[in-house]
C-alpha positions as semicolon CSV with decimal commas, in nm:
position;residue;x (nm);y (nm);z (nm)
1;M;-0,091;-0,239;-2,347
2;K;0,009;-0,424;-2,012
3;P;0,043;-0,186;-1,727
4;R;0,407;-0,159;-1,550
5;V;0,234;-0,058;-1,247
6;S;-0,066;-0,118;-1,063
7;V;-0,165;0,141;-0,812
8;I;-0,378;0,029;-0,548
9;V;-0,626;0,290;-0,352
10;P;-0,830;0,138;-0,076
11;V;-1,129;0,392;-0,013
12;Y;-1,434;0,398;0,218
13;D;-1,690;0,650;0,157
14;E;-1,460;0,900;0,000
15;G;-1,745;1,039;-0,217
16;E;-1,665;1,339;-0,442
17;A;-1,312;1,399;-0,296
18;I;-1,168;1,107;-0,492
19;L;-1,184;1,316;-0,794
20;R;-0,930;1,535;-0,654
21;C;-0,710;1,250;-0,591
22;L;-0,756;1,063;-0,922
23;E;-0,711;1,355;-1,142
24;R;-0,356;1,458;-0,985
25;M;-0,250;1,092;-0,990
26;L;-0,365;1,033;-1,370
27;R;-0,216;1,389;-1,438
28;E;0,144;1,291;-1,278
29;M;0,200;0,929;-1,381
30;L;0,407;0,888;-1,697
31;L;0,432;0,484;-1,695
32;P;0,178;0,265;-1,848
33;A;-0,033;0,207;-1,528
34;E;-0,392;0,089;-1,405
35;V;-0,537;0,240;-1,084
36;L;-0,762;-0,003;-0,891
37;V;-0,994;0,192;-0,669
38;V;-1,053;-0,090;-0,401
39;H;-1,435;-0,047;-0,219
40;D;-1,597;-0,260;0,043
41;M;-1,971;-0,241;-0,061
42;P;-2,140;-0,191;-0,388
43;E;-2,296;0,114;-0,203
44;D;-1,970;0,309;-0,117
45;T;-2,034;0,667;-0,211
46;T;-1,682;0,665;-0,387
47;V;-1,800;0,418;-0,683
48;P;-2,017;0,657;-0,887
49;Y;-1,726;0,912;-0,930
50;V;-1,469;0,641;-0,987
51;E;-1,699;0,508;-1,252
52;E;-1,732;0,862;-1,394
53;V;-1,357;0,920;-1,422
54;A;-1,339;0,546;-1,579
55;R;-1,572;0,621;-1,860
56;T;-1,300;0,849;-1,994
57;D;-0,967;0,704;-1,894
58;P;-0,924;0,339;-1,932
59;R;-0,675;0,329;-1,663
60;V;-0,919;0,355;-1,384
61;R;-1,125;0,079;-1,263
62;A;-1,345;0,064;-0,924
63;V;-1,277;-0,320;-0,795
64;L;-1,519;-0,470;-0,558
65;N;-1,358;-0,636;-0,245
66;T;-1,481;-0,981;-0,165
67;Y;-1,218;-1,082;0,089
68;G;-1,358;-0,895;0,413
69;R;-1,417;-0,523;0,501
70;G;-1,116;-0,300;0,617
71;P;-0,813;-0,156;0,443
72;A;-0,588;-0,452;0,472
73;N;-0,832;-0,691;0,278
74;A;-0,882;-0,416;0,051
75;I;-0,517;-0,388;-0,032
76;R;-0,461;-0,784;-0,053
77;F;-0,761;-0,807;-0,273
78;G;-0,624;-0,507;-0,494
79;I;-0,276;-0,690;-0,531
80;D;-0,416;-1,000;-0,611
81;A;-0,617;-0,849;-0,911
82;A;-0,303;-0,642;-1,008
83;L;-0,176;-0,693;-1,377
84;A;0,128;-0,524;-1,356
85;P;0,467;-0,675;-1,188
86;V;0,500;-0,373;-0,981
87;V;0,234;-0,271;-0,696
88;V;0,205;0,101;-0,542
89;V;-0,012;0,114;-0,230
90;T;-0,113;0,487;-0,192
91;M;-0,427;0,671;-0,003
92;A;-0,714;0,835;-0,125
93;D;-0,688;1,140;0,131
94;G;-0,427;1,337;-0,082
95;C;-0,154;1,299;0,180
96;D;0,078;1,104;-0,076
97;D;0,261;1,278;-0,333
98;P;0,138;1,111;-0,676
99;R;0,444;1,223;-0,864
100;Q;0,653;0,991;-0,688
101;I;0,471;0,682;-0,793
102;D;0,681;0,642;-1,109
103;E;1,002;0,688;-0,895
104;L;0,889;0,413;-0,670
105;A;0,798;0,202;-0,930
106;R;1,132;0,222;-1,117
107;L;1,316;0,153;-0,815
108;V;1,152;-0,181;-0,819
109;D;1,231;-0,227;-1,174
110;R;1,595;-0,200;-1,070
111;G;1,597;-0,485;-0,842
112;V;1,451;-0,409;-0,500
113;V;1,147;-0,597;-0,381
114;V;1,022;-0,277;-0,122
115;A;1,061;0,061;-0,216
116;A;0,919;0,318;0,050
117;A;0,843;0,687;0,039
118;S;1,018;0,807;0,354
119;R;0,925;1,096;0,558
120;Y;1,227;1,052;0,796
121;M;1,500;1,055;0,578
122;P;1,699;1,358;0,497
123;G;1,463;1,558;0,240
124;G;1,138;1,416;0,392
125;Q;0,898;1,557;0,606
126;Q;0,541;1,508;0,785
127;V;0,305;1,809;0,786
128;G;0,005;1,762;1,042
129;G;-0,152;1,451;1,152
130;P;-0,196;1,341;1,518
131;R;0,095;1,430;1,760
132;L;0,110;1,087;1,923
133;K;0,085;0,886;1,575
134;R;0,346;1,104;1,437
135;M;0,588;1,030;1,740
136;M;0,490;0,660;1,740
137;S;0,581;0,635;1,365
138;R;0,894;0,816;1,375
139;W;1,052;0,630;1,665
140;A;0,963;0,290;1,520
141;G;1,114;0,374;1,183
142;R;1,448;0,505;1,341
143;S;1,477;0,220;1,571
144;L;1,390;-0,050;1,267
145;Y;1,644;0,136;1,044
146;T;1,932;0,156;1,324
147;F;1,879;-0,191;1,474
148;A;1,694;-0,404;1,225
149;R;1,853;-0,270;0,938
150;V;1,504;-0,271;0,729
151;G;1,636;-0,054;0,454
152;T;1,416;0,234;0,532
153;R;1,346;0,507;0,781
154;D;0,973;0,516;0,732
155;A;0,856;0,111;0,751
156;T;0,506;0,225;0,867
157;N;0,422;0,450;0,596
158;S;0,182;0,271;0,350
159;F;0,313;0,447;0,037
160;K;0,524;0,189;-0,126
161;A;0,600;0,030;-0,420
162;Y;0,617;-0,370;-0,409
163;D;0,753;-0,662;-0,635
164;T;0,417;-0,801;-0,711
165;A;0,565;-1,163;-0,731
166;F;0,753;-1,085;-0,410
167;V;0,420;-1,007;-0,236
168;R;0,231;-1,325;-0,376
169;E;0,526;-1,541;-0,297
170;V;0,540;-1,454;0,078
171;G;0,174;-1,387;0,125
172;I;0,014;-1,133;0,332
173;D;-0,127;-1,188;0,692
174;S;-0,249;-0,875;0,808
175;R;-0,641;-0,843;0,811
176;T;-0,715;-0,526;1,004
177;G;-0,556;-0,214;0,935
178;F;-0,256;-0,035;0,731
179;E;0,032;-0,251;0,898
180;I;0,079;-0,427;0,561
181;G;0,350;-0,192;0,465
182;L;0,544;-0,282;0,789
183;E;0,464;-0,646;0,747
184;L;0,606;-0,662;0,361
185;T;0,893;-0,478;0,492
186;A;0,970;-0,657;0,775
187;K;0,951;-0,992;0,554
188;A;1,181;-0,864;0,304
189;T;1,427;-0,778;0,615
190;R;1,413;-1,152;0,742
191;L;1,446;-1,279;0,380
192;R;1,753;-1,025;0,324
193;L;1,596;-0,894;0,012
194;P;1,651;-0,541;-0,079
195;V;1,458;-0,227;0,023
196;A;1,513;0,108;-0,077
197;E;1,359;0,424;0,003
198;I;1,306;0,785;-0,146
199;P;1,227;1,109;0,062
200;T;0,865;1,253;0,072
201;I;0,647;1,509;0,213
202;W;0,364;1,384;0,376
203;L;0,055;1,638;0,424
204;D;-0,223;1,566;0,666
205;R;-0,544;1,504;0,437
206;P;-0,703;1,825;0,305
207;L;-1,042;1,698;0,271
208;G;-1,272;1,443;0,470
209;E;-1,197;1,242;0,779
210;S;-0,938;1,008;0,851
211;H;-1,024;0,643;0,933
212;F;-0,719;0,552;1,079
213;D;-0,792;0,395;1,439
214;L;-0,452;0,367;1,626
215;G;-0,614;0,163;1,918
216;R;-0,750;-0,099;1,667
217;F;-0,437;-0,111;1,449
218;L;-0,189;-0,089;1,709
219;P;-0,139;-0,463;1,766
220;G;-0,084;-0,550;1,432
221;Y;0,201;-0,283;1,394
222;L;0,360;-0,439;1,699
223;R;0,366;-0,766;1,568
224;W;0,537;-0,702;1,263
225;Y;0,766;-0,455;1,434
226;F;0,933;-0,741;1,662
227;F;0,917;-0,955;1,360
228;A;1,178;-0,748;1,190
229;Y;1,416;-0,827;1,466
230;G;1,436;-1,204;1,403
231;R;1,687;-1,399;1,222
232;R;1,730;-1,453;0,853
233;L;1,451;-1,661;0,703
234;T;1,452;-1,893;0,405
235;R;1,187;-1,835;0,150
236;A;1,035;-2,207;0,240
237;K;1,043;-2,119;0,599
238;L;0,869;-1,788;0,537
239;A;0,613;-1,928;0,317
240;G;0,558;-2,201;0,568
241;R;0,449;-1,921;0,813
242;A;0,252;-1,667;0,579
243;A;-0,126;-1,692;0,528
244;P;-0,232;-1,700;0,158
245;T;-0,354;-1,410;-0,003
246;G;-0,701;-1,558;-0,079
247;A;-0,745;-1,595;-0,442
248;V;-0,604;-1,621;-0,779
249;P;-0,718;-1,455;-1,082
250;A;-1,008;-1,676;-1,261
251;Q;-1,083;-1,454;-1,604
252;R;-1,118;-1,079;-1,709
253;D;-1,450;-0,992;-1,868
254;P;-1,448;-0,759;-2,139
255;Q;-1,553;-0,455;-1,954
256;G;-1,243;-0,487;-1,750
257;S;-1,349;-0,656;-1,403
258;T;-1,180;-0,953;-1,263
259;E;-1,336;-1,277;-1,121
260;F;-1,156;-1,464;-0,840
261;E;-1,187;-1,817;-0,725
262;K;-1,105;-1,886;-0,370
263;T;-0,770;-2,060;-0,261
264;A;-0,851;-2,037;0,108
């Protein structure tokens, strides 16, 4: 059965901790789904545990990212590898609520191109995390919602669902960090396409160490923050500005892996 939602999980040496994340995700998802755990290196400590889960649950697949290291490239590769018309990006650290994957995907089914899990709308909450990062994220979300009318109070949150065709049409320019969520929200805003949100409770990661580097990723966030305030763009103009995502599916082997041919 073709999946209705492809869940993209970028990882970096999560090791055994990925088991808890996958167990909760697989238990809570009801829609037909595939879970692509995207890693940068064959020797990543996450891979053996993902393969262990995949032996008993065909929804799960370890996918080797060949676009370059880093979360942005892993997410780009995962979206290009996705089979479903809806993709959901979620983290491997247990911060996101997997019960909301289906709800976000159904919003895209109903016609929005970006569905955000929002910490900052009524009913949402953020528990823990670095104070400076929380303050900057909340300020960015509120100002973008109020003045740029982006459709969500939490444009910087990575936990979002997207219309796969929309993402492939507008492309992904980001190459560094987790700013893809903001980039695609800003692009939808400039195109005047619908963005929706649901409240979520975000919990600081219970296990492992965060790989979020604010100093390194901040320039990318600022770029797309200011981009959101521009005038309305047509799809043709935006497509001319966007970098290609990097590859198109070539073929799927009997074991379920996907080969890609470079287009850029």
